[in-house]
């Protein structure tokens, strides 16, 4: 666990005003849902102190302007756009996945209902492009095209993720490809959007996007590790939550494909129906007996699953692969001609993000 | 009922290829849902002959280029973009409204489930902007900004529509304002997008948008009339469907606000719970008796409601108001300097759309 990079603590102050001004354009009913989802208000619409999220994507967007020699402020519309796109995807993913909790709070759809949550996600998605196209200069159109293409890949990755749920087996490569679309595409766009807005030469923009893409895979690997071994107090999700939902996350898929005896046993356990962790225990079953037994049985299964993922090498692979991706990311911008200080900040963020404990 | 304007029969041939190429960029799972929703395939993915929809918005977009003296082909990216945006809104609206039927077929979400339908709508929304930004020339960014602003209004209108459902009374003016956002904003964008892409002078673009805006209100008025008195064989919806769902459509709101004895009785009937028309009769109630009685009671209520809307003046007002809006639309482009033939085609479409019986 390293310290929080300076660029990430400052970024909220820089981006928040523009983000709030953008979301403030929405009609009152849609605004209410969006403001809750972004952590600005509670369910009743009263302001909250703590901002949600790490503002990782805006931080990368601002840094990306400096990579091109432009002031970070020039990337503000890009920073707002990638954050809005990220917010849209979380909002809709929670509905699709039936996730009731987001960042220690009830998910927006659980508070406001599906219809209003769908609409708020639509609004954030469209607003992202609208804001970006208002950036001064000749390059906002190109930036918006790249953001739209990244959004298309993000959607394709989520579609593939939904498809995995209905499949018996998933290969490591296709799981990495899914993460590359679902997570890495928007991070690649975040890392390059400031340079694109500044009209930077193609090779610099591509190097930055490649950095973001490799960072994105590393980020997903770490996120998946935390989905199994992360501290519930920090992640805001129940312990072993990804195993509870039988999610085919990267360490699990690696373990399932390892060809070991543990892989087979893990596959067996994954085939048992998931207990509904979100449902209160007294409603989990029609009959009144056996609920506690079922809960402790499932808990024992989850503990065994976690041990099996580790024993089959899934945990070690994911940790090593995250390290390799971060190394590749660093190598990609080593010779791209970034100002030395900017490159150091990109690397600092990369190490912070993958070494983080939440 | 007039004949179908030439520009509307030709438009499918011009736009279809570009539309299919755009949607063809989506990942296979999302494509499957989008292609079904657009009427290209059946639920199994097999091609269908009949194209869905009237391609009204693409027709207006192509005409809008000619209004500016440009070849209609120059507006193709705009025509595709407005049609994709329209398709997105229908797809998500059906989920939000719980509508099981769309254009005589099961709605996409009823076939593929909510998650995939949400995702497909997201994909169409994002694709609309992506395609538009690929239009050659200097003006695609401005066109995309206007489309995004129209989308924001469309979403705000749908939010307002959802809000109306939970309210006791709705005024005629706020109902017109809602339709102005939900329906007219995208039609205004469709009518001007070709001219915007051609870099036409502001006054021409504004006149075309105003024409589309007035046309949009007229269109909604006629659509609402058909939602009560339209022929189910033609509309693809059950008879009296908007009354069945207690929809606060424009003729109904006008009748409710007319201050007559019929208005009071209509309000009483609207306050009775709606029977779930989509649910099969044998599942509509827990007990086996009384279903047929309930159905015929509800049918009698619906017939009475329709008579009351008419007696309170809601039908006459909506018909007259649609006529006034079409007249205003025509007046708005009378002195805008359009080529005479193009103006005649705009008017022809306006009369066709509001005189249509489906």
Short mmCIF file of N, CA, C and O in Angstrom, two decimals, chain B residues 7 11 14-15 56-80 82 132 135-136 139 143 187-201 204-205 208-209 211 336-339 341-343 345-346 349:
data_model
loop_
_atom_site.label_atom_id
_atom_site.label_comp_id
_atom_site.label_asym_id
_atom_site.label_seq_id
_atom_site.Cartn_x
_atom_site.Cartn_y
_atom_site.Cartn_z
N UNK B 7 -40.66 10.68 -50.70
CA UNK B 7 -39.42 10.70 -49.93
C UNK B 7 -39.42 9.66 -48.81
O UNK B 7 -38.37 9.22 -48.38
N UNK B 11 -36.69 6.35 -48.68
CA UNK B 11 -35.68 6.58 -47.66
C UNK B 11 -35.09 5.28 -47.11
O UNK B 11 -33.89 5.20 -46.84
N UNK B 14 -32.21 4.19 -49.14
CA UNK B 14 -31.02 5.02 -48.97
C UNK B 14 -30.33 4.79 -47.63
O UNK B 14 -29.11 4.79 -47.53
N UNK B 15 -31.14 4.62 -46.59
CA UNK B 15 -30.58 4.62 -45.23
C UNK B 15 -30.23 3.22 -44.74
O UNK B 15 -29.31 3.05 -43.93
N UNK B 56 -39.52 7.79 -40.45
CA UNK B 56 -39.90 9.20 -40.51
C UNK B 56 -38.71 10.12 -40.25
O UNK B 56 -38.47 11.08 -41.00
N UNK B 57 -37.96 9.82 -39.19
CA UNK B 57 -36.86 10.71 -38.82
C UNK B 57 -35.75 10.73 -39.86
O UNK B 57 -35.26 11.82 -40.22
N UNK B 58 -35.34 9.57 -40.39
CA UNK B 58 -34.34 9.62 -41.48
C UNK B 58 -34.85 10.39 -42.70
O UNK B 58 -34.09 11.13 -43.33
N UNK B 59 -36.13 10.24 -43.03
CA UNK B 59 -36.69 10.96 -44.19
C UNK B 59 -36.56 12.47 -43.97
O UNK B 59 -36.13 13.20 -44.88
N UNK B 60 -36.87 12.92 -42.77
CA UNK B 60 -36.77 14.35 -42.46
C UNK B 60 -35.31 14.81 -42.50
O UNK B 60 -35.01 15.91 -42.97
N UNK B 61 -34.41 13.95 -42.03
CA UNK B 61 -32.99 14.31 -42.01
C UNK B 61 -32.46 14.49 -43.44
O UNK B 61 -31.74 15.46 -43.73
N UNK B 62 -32.82 13.59 -44.32
CA UNK B 62 -32.35 13.68 -45.71
C UNK B 62 -32.93 14.93 -46.38
O UNK B 62 -32.23 15.65 -47.11
N UNK B 63 -34.19 15.18 -46.11
CA UNK B 63 -34.87 16.35 -46.68
C UNK B 63 -34.20 17.64 -46.18
O UNK B 63 -34.11 18.65 -46.91
N UNK B 64 -33.74 17.58 -44.94
CA UNK B 64 -33.12 18.74 -44.32
C UNK B 64 -31.82 19.14 -45.02
O UNK B 64 -31.47 20.33 -45.08
N UNK B 65 -31.12 18.17 -45.55
CA UNK B 65 -29.93 18.50 -46.35
C UNK B 65 -30.34 19.24 -47.61
O UNK B 65 -29.74 20.25 -47.99
N UNK B 66 -31.39 18.75 -48.26
CA UNK B 66 -31.86 19.39 -49.49
C UNK B 66 -32.40 20.79 -49.22
O UNK B 66 -32.32 21.68 -50.08
N UNK B 67 -32.93 21.01 -48.02
CA UNK B 67 -33.39 22.35 -47.65
C UNK B 67 -32.25 23.35 -47.68
O UNK B 67 -32.43 24.54 -47.94
N UNK B 68 -31.06 22.84 -47.43
CA UNK B 68 -29.86 23.70 -47.40
C UNK B 68 -29.15 23.71 -48.76
O UNK B 68 -28.10 24.31 -48.91
N UNK B 69 -29.74 23.00 -49.74
CA UNK B 69 -29.12 22.96 -51.07
C UNK B 69 -28.07 21.88 -51.22
O UNK B 69 -27.36 21.82 -52.23
N UNK B 70 -27.93 21.01 -50.23
CA UNK B 70 -26.95 19.92 -50.30
C UNK B 70 -27.63 18.66 -50.82
O UNK B 70 -28.85 18.50 -50.69
N UNK B 71 -26.86 17.73 -51.41
CA UNK B 71 -27.46 16.45 -51.80
C UNK B 71 -27.93 15.67 -50.57
O UNK B 71 -27.28 15.75 -49.52
N UNK B 72 -29.04 14.95 -50.71
CA UNK B 72 -29.59 14.30 -49.51
C UNK B 72 -28.61 13.28 -48.93
O UNK B 72 -28.59 13.05 -47.72
N UNK B 73 -27.75 12.70 -49.78
CA UNK B 73 -26.78 11.71 -49.30
C UNK B 73 -25.85 12.30 -48.24
O UNK B 73 -25.33 11.57 -47.38
N UNK B 74 -25.64 13.60 -48.29
CA UNK B 74 -24.72 14.22 -47.32
C UNK B 74 -25.26 14.12 -45.90
O UNK B 74 -24.50 14.23 -44.93
N UNK B 75 -26.56 13.90 -45.78
CA UNK B 75 -27.16 13.82 -44.43
C UNK B 75 -27.27 12.38 -43.94
O UNK B 75 -27.85 12.14 -42.88
N UNK B 76 -26.72 11.42 -44.70
CA UNK B 76 -26.87 10.01 -44.30
C UNK B 76 -26.42 9.74 -42.85
O UNK B 76 -27.15 9.08 -42.10
N UNK B 77 -25.24 10.22 -42.44
CA UNK B 77 -24.85 9.95 -41.04
C UNK B 77 -25.85 10.54 -40.05
O UNK B 77 -26.12 9.95 -39.00
N UNK B 78 -26.43 11.70 -40.40
CA UNK B 78 -27.45 12.30 -39.55
C UNK B 78 -28.72 11.46 -39.52
O UNK B 78 -29.33 11.27 -38.47
N UNK B 79 -29.11 10.95 -40.70
CA UNK B 79 -30.32 10.12 -40.79
C UNK B 79 -30.16 8.84 -39.96
O UNK B 79 -31.08 8.43 -39.24
N UNK B 80 -28.98 8.24 -40.04
CA UNK B 80 -28.72 7.03 -39.26
C UNK B 80 -28.72 7.36 -37.77
O UNK B 80 -29.30 6.63 -36.96
N UNK B 82 -30.25 9.82 -36.05
CA UNK B 82 -31.56 10.08 -35.43
C UNK B 82 -32.38 8.80 -35.35
O UNK B 82 -33.13 8.60 -34.38
N UNK B 132 -22.47 9.70 -36.29
CA UNK B 132 -22.64 11.10 -36.69
C UNK B 132 -21.30 11.82 -36.75
O UNK B 132 -21.04 12.62 -37.66
N UNK B 135 -19.22 11.78 -39.95
CA UNK B 135 -19.63 12.53 -41.14
C UNK B 135 -18.48 13.43 -41.58
O UNK B 135 -17.84 14.07 -40.75
N UNK B 136 -18.20 13.48 -42.88
CA UNK B 136 -17.12 14.35 -43.34
C UNK B 136 -17.48 15.81 -43.15
O UNK B 136 -18.65 16.15 -42.95
N UNK B 139 -18.75 20.13 -39.66
CA UNK B 139 -19.94 20.42 -38.85
C UNK B 139 -20.49 19.23 -38.05
O UNK B 139 -21.55 19.34 -37.44
N UNK B 143 -23.40 19.10 -35.07
CA UNK B 143 -24.58 18.23 -35.22
C UNK B 143 -24.69 17.26 -34.04
O UNK B 143 -25.78 17.03 -33.51
N UNK B 187 -37.52 15.16 -33.17
CA UNK B 187 -38.04 15.51 -34.50
C UNK B 187 -37.48 16.86 -34.95
O UNK B 187 -37.16 17.03 -36.13
N UNK B 188 -37.33 17.78 -34.03
CA UNK B 188 -36.70 19.06 -34.37
C UNK B 188 -35.27 18.84 -34.84
O UNK B 188 -34.82 19.43 -35.83
N UNK B 189 -34.56 17.98 -34.13
CA UNK B 189 -33.18 17.66 -34.51
C UNK B 189 -33.15 16.97 -35.89
O UNK B 189 -32.30 17.28 -36.72
N UNK B 190 -34.10 16.07 -36.13
CA UNK B 190 -34.15 15.36 -37.42
C UNK B 190 -34.37 16.33 -38.57
O UNK B 190 -33.77 16.18 -39.64
N UNK B 191 -35.22 17.33 -38.35
CA UNK B 191 -35.57 18.27 -39.42
C UNK B 191 -34.45 19.26 -39.72
O UNK B 191 -34.48 19.93 -40.75
N UNK B 192 -33.49 19.39 -38.82
CA UNK B 192 -32.43 20.38 -39.02
C UNK B 192 -31.05 19.76 -39.22
O UNK B 192 -30.13 20.42 -39.68
N UNK B 193 -30.89 18.48 -38.90
CA UNK B 193 -29.55 17.90 -38.82
C UNK B 193 -28.82 17.90 -40.17
O UNK B 193 -27.59 18.11 -40.22
N UNK B 194 -29.56 17.72 -41.26
CA UNK B 194 -28.92 17.74 -42.58
C UNK B 194 -28.40 19.12 -42.91
O UNK B 194 -27.30 19.28 -43.47
N UNK B 195 -29.16 20.14 -42.57
CA UNK B 195 -28.73 21.52 -42.80
C UNK B 195 -27.56 21.88 -41.90
O UNK B 195 -26.61 22.54 -42.33
N UNK B 196 -27.59 21.41 -40.65
CA UNK B 196 -26.48 21.66 -39.72
C UNK B 196 -25.21 21.02 -40.27
O UNK B 196 -24.14 21.64 -40.28
N UNK B 197 -25.31 19.79 -40.74
CA UNK B 197 -24.13 19.10 -41.31
C UNK B 197 -23.59 19.84 -42.53
O UNK B 197 -22.40 19.79 -42.82
N UNK B 198 -24.49 20.51 -43.26
CA UNK B 198 -24.06 21.25 -44.45
C UNK B 198 -23.54 22.65 -44.09
O UNK B 198 -23.10 23.39 -44.97
N UNK B 199 -23.57 23.00 -42.81
CA UNK B 199 -23.10 24.32 -42.40
C UNK B 199 -24.03 25.44 -42.82
O UNK B 199 -23.60 26.57 -43.06
N UNK B 200 -25.32 25.14 -42.89
CA UNK B 200 -26.30 26.16 -43.29
C UNK B 200 -26.35 27.29 -42.27
O UNK B 200 -26.00 27.10 -41.11
N UNK B 201 -26.79 28.50 -42.72
CA UNK B 201 -26.89 29.63 -41.79
C UNK B 201 -27.86 29.33 -40.65
O UNK B 201 -28.86 28.62 -40.83
N UNK B 204 -31.79 29.43 -41.01
CA UNK B 204 -32.40 28.29 -41.69
C UNK B 204 -32.48 27.08 -40.75
O UNK B 204 -33.52 26.41 -40.66
N UNK B 205 -31.39 26.80 -40.05
CA UNK B 205 -31.37 25.66 -39.13
C UNK B 205 -32.46 25.82 -38.05
O UNK B 205 -33.16 24.85 -37.72
N UNK B 208 -35.97 25.24 -39.50
CA UNK B 208 -36.22 23.81 -39.71
C UNK B 208 -36.48 23.10 -38.37
O UNK B 208 -37.37 22.25 -38.27
N UNK B 209 -35.70 23.46 -37.35
CA UNK B 209 -35.90 22.86 -36.03
C UNK B 209 -37.28 23.24 -35.47
O UNK B 209 -37.98 22.40 -34.90
N UNK B 211 -39.92 23.99 -37.24
CA UNK B 211 -40.88 23.19 -38.01
C UNK B 211 -41.01 21.79 -37.37
O UNK B 211 -42.12 21.32 -37.11
N UNK B 336 -38.49 30.78 -45.03
CA UNK B 336 -37.12 30.44 -44.62
C UNK B 336 -36.18 30.25 -45.81
O UNK B 336 -35.00 29.95 -45.62
N UNK B 337 -36.72 30.40 -47.02
CA UNK B 337 -35.87 30.32 -48.20
C UNK B 337 -35.56 28.90 -48.67
O UNK B 337 -34.56 28.66 -49.33
N UNK B 338 -36.41 27.95 -48.33
CA UNK B 338 -36.22 26.58 -48.81
C UNK B 338 -36.56 26.51 -50.30
O UNK B 338 -37.47 27.22 -50.75
N UNK B 339 -35.88 25.65 -51.05
CA UNK B 339 -36.34 25.37 -52.40
C UNK B 339 -37.81 24.93 -52.35
O UNK B 339 -38.19 24.16 -51.46
N UNK B 341 -39.75 22.88 -53.91
CA UNK B 341 -40.04 21.45 -53.93
C UNK B 341 -39.77 20.81 -52.58
O UNK B 341 -40.52 19.93 -52.13
N UNK B 342 -38.72 21.26 -51.92
CA UNK B 342 -38.35 20.69 -50.62
C UNK B 342 -39.40 21.08 -49.57
O UNK B 342 -39.81 20.25 -48.77
N UNK B 343 -39.82 22.34 -49.62
CA UNK B 343 -40.85 22.79 -48.68
C UNK B 343 -42.12 21.97 -48.86
O UNK B 343 -42.75 21.54 -47.88
N UNK B 345 -42.35 18.96 -49.90
CA UNK B 345 -42.16 17.60 -49.36
C UNK B 345 -42.25 17.59 -47.83
O UNK B 345 -42.80 16.65 -47.24
N UNK B 346 -41.68 18.60 -47.19
CA UNK B 346 -41.82 18.71 -45.73
C UNK B 346 -43.31 18.76 -45.35
O UNK B 346 -43.75 18.05 -44.43
N UNK B 349 -45.05 15.40 -45.83
CA UNK B 349 -44.77 14.47 -44.72
C UNK B 349 -45.58 14.87 -43.49
O UNK B 349 -46.17 14.01 -42.82
#
